[in-house]
mmCIF file of C-alpha atoms in Angstrom:
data_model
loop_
_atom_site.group_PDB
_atom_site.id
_atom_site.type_symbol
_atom_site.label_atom_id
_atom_site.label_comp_id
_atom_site.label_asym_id
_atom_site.label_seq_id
_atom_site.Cartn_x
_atom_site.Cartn_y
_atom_site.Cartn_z
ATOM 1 C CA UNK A 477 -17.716 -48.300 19.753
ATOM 2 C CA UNK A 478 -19.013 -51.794 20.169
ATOM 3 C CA UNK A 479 -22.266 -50.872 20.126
ATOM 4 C CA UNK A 480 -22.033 -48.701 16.939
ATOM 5 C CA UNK A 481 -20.796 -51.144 15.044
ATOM 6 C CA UNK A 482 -23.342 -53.532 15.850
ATOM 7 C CA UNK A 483 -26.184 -50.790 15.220
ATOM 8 C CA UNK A 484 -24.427 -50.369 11.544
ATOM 9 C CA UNK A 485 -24.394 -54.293 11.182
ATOM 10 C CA UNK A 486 -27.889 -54.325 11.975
ATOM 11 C CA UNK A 487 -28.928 -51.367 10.139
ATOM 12 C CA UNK A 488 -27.077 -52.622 7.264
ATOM 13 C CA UNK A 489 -28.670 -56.235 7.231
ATOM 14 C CA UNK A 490 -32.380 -54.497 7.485
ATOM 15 C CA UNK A 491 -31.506 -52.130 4.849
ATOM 16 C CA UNK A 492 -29.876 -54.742 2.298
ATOM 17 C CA UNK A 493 -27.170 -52.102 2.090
ATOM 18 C CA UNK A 494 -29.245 -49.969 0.303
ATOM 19 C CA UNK A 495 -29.533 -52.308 -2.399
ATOM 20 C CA UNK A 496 -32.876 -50.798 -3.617
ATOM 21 C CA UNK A 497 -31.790 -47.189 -4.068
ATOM 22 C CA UNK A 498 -28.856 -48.811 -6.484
ATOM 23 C CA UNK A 499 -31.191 -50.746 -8.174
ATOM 24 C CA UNK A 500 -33.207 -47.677 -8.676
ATOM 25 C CA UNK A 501 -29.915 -45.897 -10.452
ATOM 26 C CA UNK A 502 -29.960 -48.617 -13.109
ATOM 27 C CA UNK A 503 -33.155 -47.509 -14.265
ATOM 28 C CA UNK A 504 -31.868 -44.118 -13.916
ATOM 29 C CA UNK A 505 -28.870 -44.366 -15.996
ATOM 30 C CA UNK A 506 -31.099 -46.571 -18.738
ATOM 31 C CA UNK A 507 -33.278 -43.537 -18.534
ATOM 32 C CA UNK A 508 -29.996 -41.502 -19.202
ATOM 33 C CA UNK A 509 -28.773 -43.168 -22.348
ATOM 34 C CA UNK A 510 -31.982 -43.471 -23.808
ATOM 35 C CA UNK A 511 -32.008 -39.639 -23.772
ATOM 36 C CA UNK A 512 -28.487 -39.464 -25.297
ATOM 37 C CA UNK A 513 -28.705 -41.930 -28.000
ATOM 38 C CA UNK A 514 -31.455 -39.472 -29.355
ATOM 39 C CA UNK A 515 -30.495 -36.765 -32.027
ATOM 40 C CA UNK A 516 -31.853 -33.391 -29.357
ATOM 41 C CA UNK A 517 -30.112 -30.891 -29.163
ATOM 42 C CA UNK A 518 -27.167 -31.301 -26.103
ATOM 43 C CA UNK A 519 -28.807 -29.118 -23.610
ATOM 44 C CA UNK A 520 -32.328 -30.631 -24.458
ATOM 45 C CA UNK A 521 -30.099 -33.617 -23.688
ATOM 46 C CA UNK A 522 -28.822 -32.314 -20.445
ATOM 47 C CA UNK A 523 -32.189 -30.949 -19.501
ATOM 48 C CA UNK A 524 -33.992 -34.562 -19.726
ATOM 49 C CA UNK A 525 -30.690 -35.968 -17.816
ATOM 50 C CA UNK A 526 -31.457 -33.973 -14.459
ATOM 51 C CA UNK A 527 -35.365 -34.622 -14.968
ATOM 52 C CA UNK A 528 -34.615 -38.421 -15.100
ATOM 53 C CA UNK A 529 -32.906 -38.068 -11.485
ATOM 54 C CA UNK A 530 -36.125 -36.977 -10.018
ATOM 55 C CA UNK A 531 -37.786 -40.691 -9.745
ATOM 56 C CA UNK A 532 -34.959 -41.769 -7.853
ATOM 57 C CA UNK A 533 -37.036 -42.146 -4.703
ATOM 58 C CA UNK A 534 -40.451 -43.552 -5.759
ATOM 59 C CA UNK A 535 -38.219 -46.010 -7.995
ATOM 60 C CA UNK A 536 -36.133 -46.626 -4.593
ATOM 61 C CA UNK A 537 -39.377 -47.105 -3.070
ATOM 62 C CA UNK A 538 -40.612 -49.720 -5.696
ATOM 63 C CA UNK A 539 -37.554 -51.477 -5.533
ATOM 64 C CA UNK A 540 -37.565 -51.716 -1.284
ATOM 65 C CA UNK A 541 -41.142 -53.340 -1.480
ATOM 66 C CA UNK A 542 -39.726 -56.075 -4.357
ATOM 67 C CA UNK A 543 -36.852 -57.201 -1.687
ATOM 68 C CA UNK A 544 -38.595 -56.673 1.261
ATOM 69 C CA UNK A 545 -36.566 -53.824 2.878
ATOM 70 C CA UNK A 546 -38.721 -50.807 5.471
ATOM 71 C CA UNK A 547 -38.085 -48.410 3.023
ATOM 72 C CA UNK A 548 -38.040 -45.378 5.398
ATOM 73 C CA UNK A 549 -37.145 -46.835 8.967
ATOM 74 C CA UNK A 550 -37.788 -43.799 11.210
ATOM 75 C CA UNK A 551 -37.559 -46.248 14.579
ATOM 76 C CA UNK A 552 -33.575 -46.857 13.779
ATOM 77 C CA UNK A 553 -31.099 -44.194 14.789
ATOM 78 C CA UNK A 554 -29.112 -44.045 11.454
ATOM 79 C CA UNK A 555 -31.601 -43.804 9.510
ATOM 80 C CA UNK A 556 -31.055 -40.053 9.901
ATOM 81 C CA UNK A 557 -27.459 -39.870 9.184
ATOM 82 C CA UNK A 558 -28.754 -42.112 5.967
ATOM 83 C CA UNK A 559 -30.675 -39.503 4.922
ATOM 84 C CA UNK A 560 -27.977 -36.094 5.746
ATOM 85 C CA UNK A 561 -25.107 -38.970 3.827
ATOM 86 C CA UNK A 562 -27.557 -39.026 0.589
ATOM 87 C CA UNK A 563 -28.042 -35.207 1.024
ATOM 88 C CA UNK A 564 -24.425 -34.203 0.987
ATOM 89 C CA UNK A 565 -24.533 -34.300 -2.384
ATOM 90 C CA UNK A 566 -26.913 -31.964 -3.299
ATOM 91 C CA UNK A 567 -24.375 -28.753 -2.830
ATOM 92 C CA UNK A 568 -22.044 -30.713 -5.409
ATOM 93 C CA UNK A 569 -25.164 -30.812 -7.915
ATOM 94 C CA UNK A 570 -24.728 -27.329 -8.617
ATOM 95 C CA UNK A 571 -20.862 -27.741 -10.108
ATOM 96 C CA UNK A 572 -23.056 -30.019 -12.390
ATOM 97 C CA UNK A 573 -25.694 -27.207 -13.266
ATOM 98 C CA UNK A 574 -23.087 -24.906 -13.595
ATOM 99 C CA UNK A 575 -21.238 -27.850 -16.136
ATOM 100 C CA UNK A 576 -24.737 -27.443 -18.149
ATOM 101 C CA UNK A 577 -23.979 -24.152 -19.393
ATOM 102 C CA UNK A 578 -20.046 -24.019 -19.512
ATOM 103 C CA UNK A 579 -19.280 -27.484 -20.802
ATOM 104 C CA UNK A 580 -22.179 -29.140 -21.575
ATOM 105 C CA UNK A 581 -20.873 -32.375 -23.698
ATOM 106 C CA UNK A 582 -19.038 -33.304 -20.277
ATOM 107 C CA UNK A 583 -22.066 -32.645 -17.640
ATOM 108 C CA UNK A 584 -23.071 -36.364 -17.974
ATOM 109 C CA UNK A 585 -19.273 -37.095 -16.674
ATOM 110 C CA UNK A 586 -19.893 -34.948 -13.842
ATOM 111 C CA UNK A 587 -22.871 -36.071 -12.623
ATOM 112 C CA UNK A 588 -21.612 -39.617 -12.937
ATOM 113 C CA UNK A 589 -18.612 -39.110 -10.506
ATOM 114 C CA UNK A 590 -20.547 -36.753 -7.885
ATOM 115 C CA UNK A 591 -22.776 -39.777 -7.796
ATOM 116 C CA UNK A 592 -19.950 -41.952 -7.410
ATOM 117 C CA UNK A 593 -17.871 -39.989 -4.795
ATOM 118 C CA UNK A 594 -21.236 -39.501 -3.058
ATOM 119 C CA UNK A 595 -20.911 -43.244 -2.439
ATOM 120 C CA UNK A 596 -17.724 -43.046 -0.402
ATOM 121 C CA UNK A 597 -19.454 -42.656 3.232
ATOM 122 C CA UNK A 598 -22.019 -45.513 2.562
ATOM 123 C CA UNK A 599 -18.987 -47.757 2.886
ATOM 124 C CA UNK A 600 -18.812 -46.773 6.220
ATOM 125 C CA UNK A 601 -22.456 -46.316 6.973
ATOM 126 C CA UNK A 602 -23.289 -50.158 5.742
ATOM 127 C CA UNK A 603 -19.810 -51.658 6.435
ATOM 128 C CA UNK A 604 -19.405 -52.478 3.015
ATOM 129 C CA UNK A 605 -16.063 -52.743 0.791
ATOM 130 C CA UNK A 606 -19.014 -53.089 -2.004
ATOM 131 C CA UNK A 607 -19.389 -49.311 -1.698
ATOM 132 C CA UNK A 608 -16.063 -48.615 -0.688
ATOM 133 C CA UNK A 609 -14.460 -50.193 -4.192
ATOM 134 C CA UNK A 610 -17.529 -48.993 -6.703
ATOM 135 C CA UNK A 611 -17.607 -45.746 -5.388
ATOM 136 C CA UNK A 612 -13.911 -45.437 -6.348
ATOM 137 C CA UNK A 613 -14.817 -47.330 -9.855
ATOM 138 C CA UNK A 614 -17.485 -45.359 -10.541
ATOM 139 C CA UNK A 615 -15.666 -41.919 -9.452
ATOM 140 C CA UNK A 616 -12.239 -42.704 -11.658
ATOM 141 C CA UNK A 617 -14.149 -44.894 -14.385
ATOM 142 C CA UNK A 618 -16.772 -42.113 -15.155
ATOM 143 C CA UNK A 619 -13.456 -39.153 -15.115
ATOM 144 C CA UNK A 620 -12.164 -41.546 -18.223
ATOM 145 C CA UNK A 621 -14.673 -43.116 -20.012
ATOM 146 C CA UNK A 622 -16.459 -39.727 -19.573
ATOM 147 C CA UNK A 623 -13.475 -37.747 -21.271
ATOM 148 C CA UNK A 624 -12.438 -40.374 -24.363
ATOM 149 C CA UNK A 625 -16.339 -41.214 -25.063
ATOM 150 C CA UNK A 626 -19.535 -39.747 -25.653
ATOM 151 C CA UNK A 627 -21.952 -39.311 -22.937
ATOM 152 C CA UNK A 628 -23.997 -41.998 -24.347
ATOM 153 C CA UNK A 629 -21.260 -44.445 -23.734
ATOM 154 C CA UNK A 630 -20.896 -43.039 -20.419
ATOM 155 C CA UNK A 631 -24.437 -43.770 -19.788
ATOM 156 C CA UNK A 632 -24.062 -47.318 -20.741
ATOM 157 C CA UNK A 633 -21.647 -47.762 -19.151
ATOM 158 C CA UNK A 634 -22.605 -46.561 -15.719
ATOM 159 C CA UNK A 635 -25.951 -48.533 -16.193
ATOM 160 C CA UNK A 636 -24.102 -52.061 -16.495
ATOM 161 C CA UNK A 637 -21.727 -50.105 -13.768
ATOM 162 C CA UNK A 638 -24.764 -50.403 -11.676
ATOM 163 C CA UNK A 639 -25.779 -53.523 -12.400
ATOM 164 C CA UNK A 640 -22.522 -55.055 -11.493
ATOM 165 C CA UNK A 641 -22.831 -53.159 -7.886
ATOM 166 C CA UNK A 642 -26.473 -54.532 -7.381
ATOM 167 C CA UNK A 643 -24.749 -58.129 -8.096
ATOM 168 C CA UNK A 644 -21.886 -57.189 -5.395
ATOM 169 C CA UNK A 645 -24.234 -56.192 -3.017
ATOM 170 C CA UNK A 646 -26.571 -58.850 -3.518
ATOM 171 C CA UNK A 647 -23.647 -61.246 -2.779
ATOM 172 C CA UNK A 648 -22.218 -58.969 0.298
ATOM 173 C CA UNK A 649 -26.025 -59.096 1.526
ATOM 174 C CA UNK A 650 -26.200 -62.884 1.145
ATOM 175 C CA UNK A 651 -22.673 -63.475 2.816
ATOM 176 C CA UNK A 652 -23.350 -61.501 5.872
ATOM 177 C CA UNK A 653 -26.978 -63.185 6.879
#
């Protein structure tokens, strides 16, 4: 157990807690409400939404080069469970697709808390309460802004979400050097 732990401590001091993949997200979701403050059609709307998810990685990628982080680290032994952790949400993306079709003026709500309960295991993964408290923020925060506001609100509001997690990180990063 000992040795686990320090493997995670390590991995998450290399990694910068995956600080670049969440800096990635706030260009996503600025990506997001630029396509919902226009007048298209909802599921022209919802369409543009999932095609703005796409760039995650080469964004992630962009992001690991400006702070200096191995963005794929195949010599580490987590770095696989990294990858299957970021995966397990894919199954959960097609309650969204499915949200598309049957309710589309809430699919931006869904897709906001599957990425926020997706979050849940990097606590564990990086040792972090960061991820821990934002993925519960993000999860319950999208559920009601998402139902008494627009999905353009939503949007904004999980952008400056994100920034305020890159800022906790950035500080839980800095703390544990």
């Amino acid at each position: 157990m000992e040795n686990l732990i320090k493997i995670q401590t390590e991995y998450a001091r290399t990694q910068k807690r995956g600080l670049h993949f969440i800096m990635a997200s706030v260009v996503i979701w600025g990506l997001v409400a630029i396509i919902q403050a226009t007048r298209l059609p909802i599921e022209t709307k919802n369409l543009l939404t999932f095609c703005c998810t796409c760039p995650l990685m080469p964004l992630a990628w962009v992001f690991s080069k400006l702070i200096k982080v191995t963005f794929s680290d195949k010599e580490h032994p987590l770095s696989t469970l990294g990858i299957i952790l970021s995966c397990a949400q894919i199954p959960y993306l097609l309650i969204v697709m499915w949200c598309f079709n049957a309710v589309p003026d809430k699919m931006v709500m869904l897709l906001a808390m599957v990425f926020g309960a997706h979050l849940l295991p990097f606590g564990w993964f990086y040792r972090s309460k960061t991820y821990y408290f934002m993925s519960a923020l993000i999860t319950i925060g999208a559920l009601i802004v998402g139902i008494m506001f627009s999905p353009l609100v939503l949007s904004i509001t999980m952008m400056i979400t994100e920034i305020l997690f890159c800022l906790l990180l950035y500080f839980e990063n800095r703390k544990s050097k």
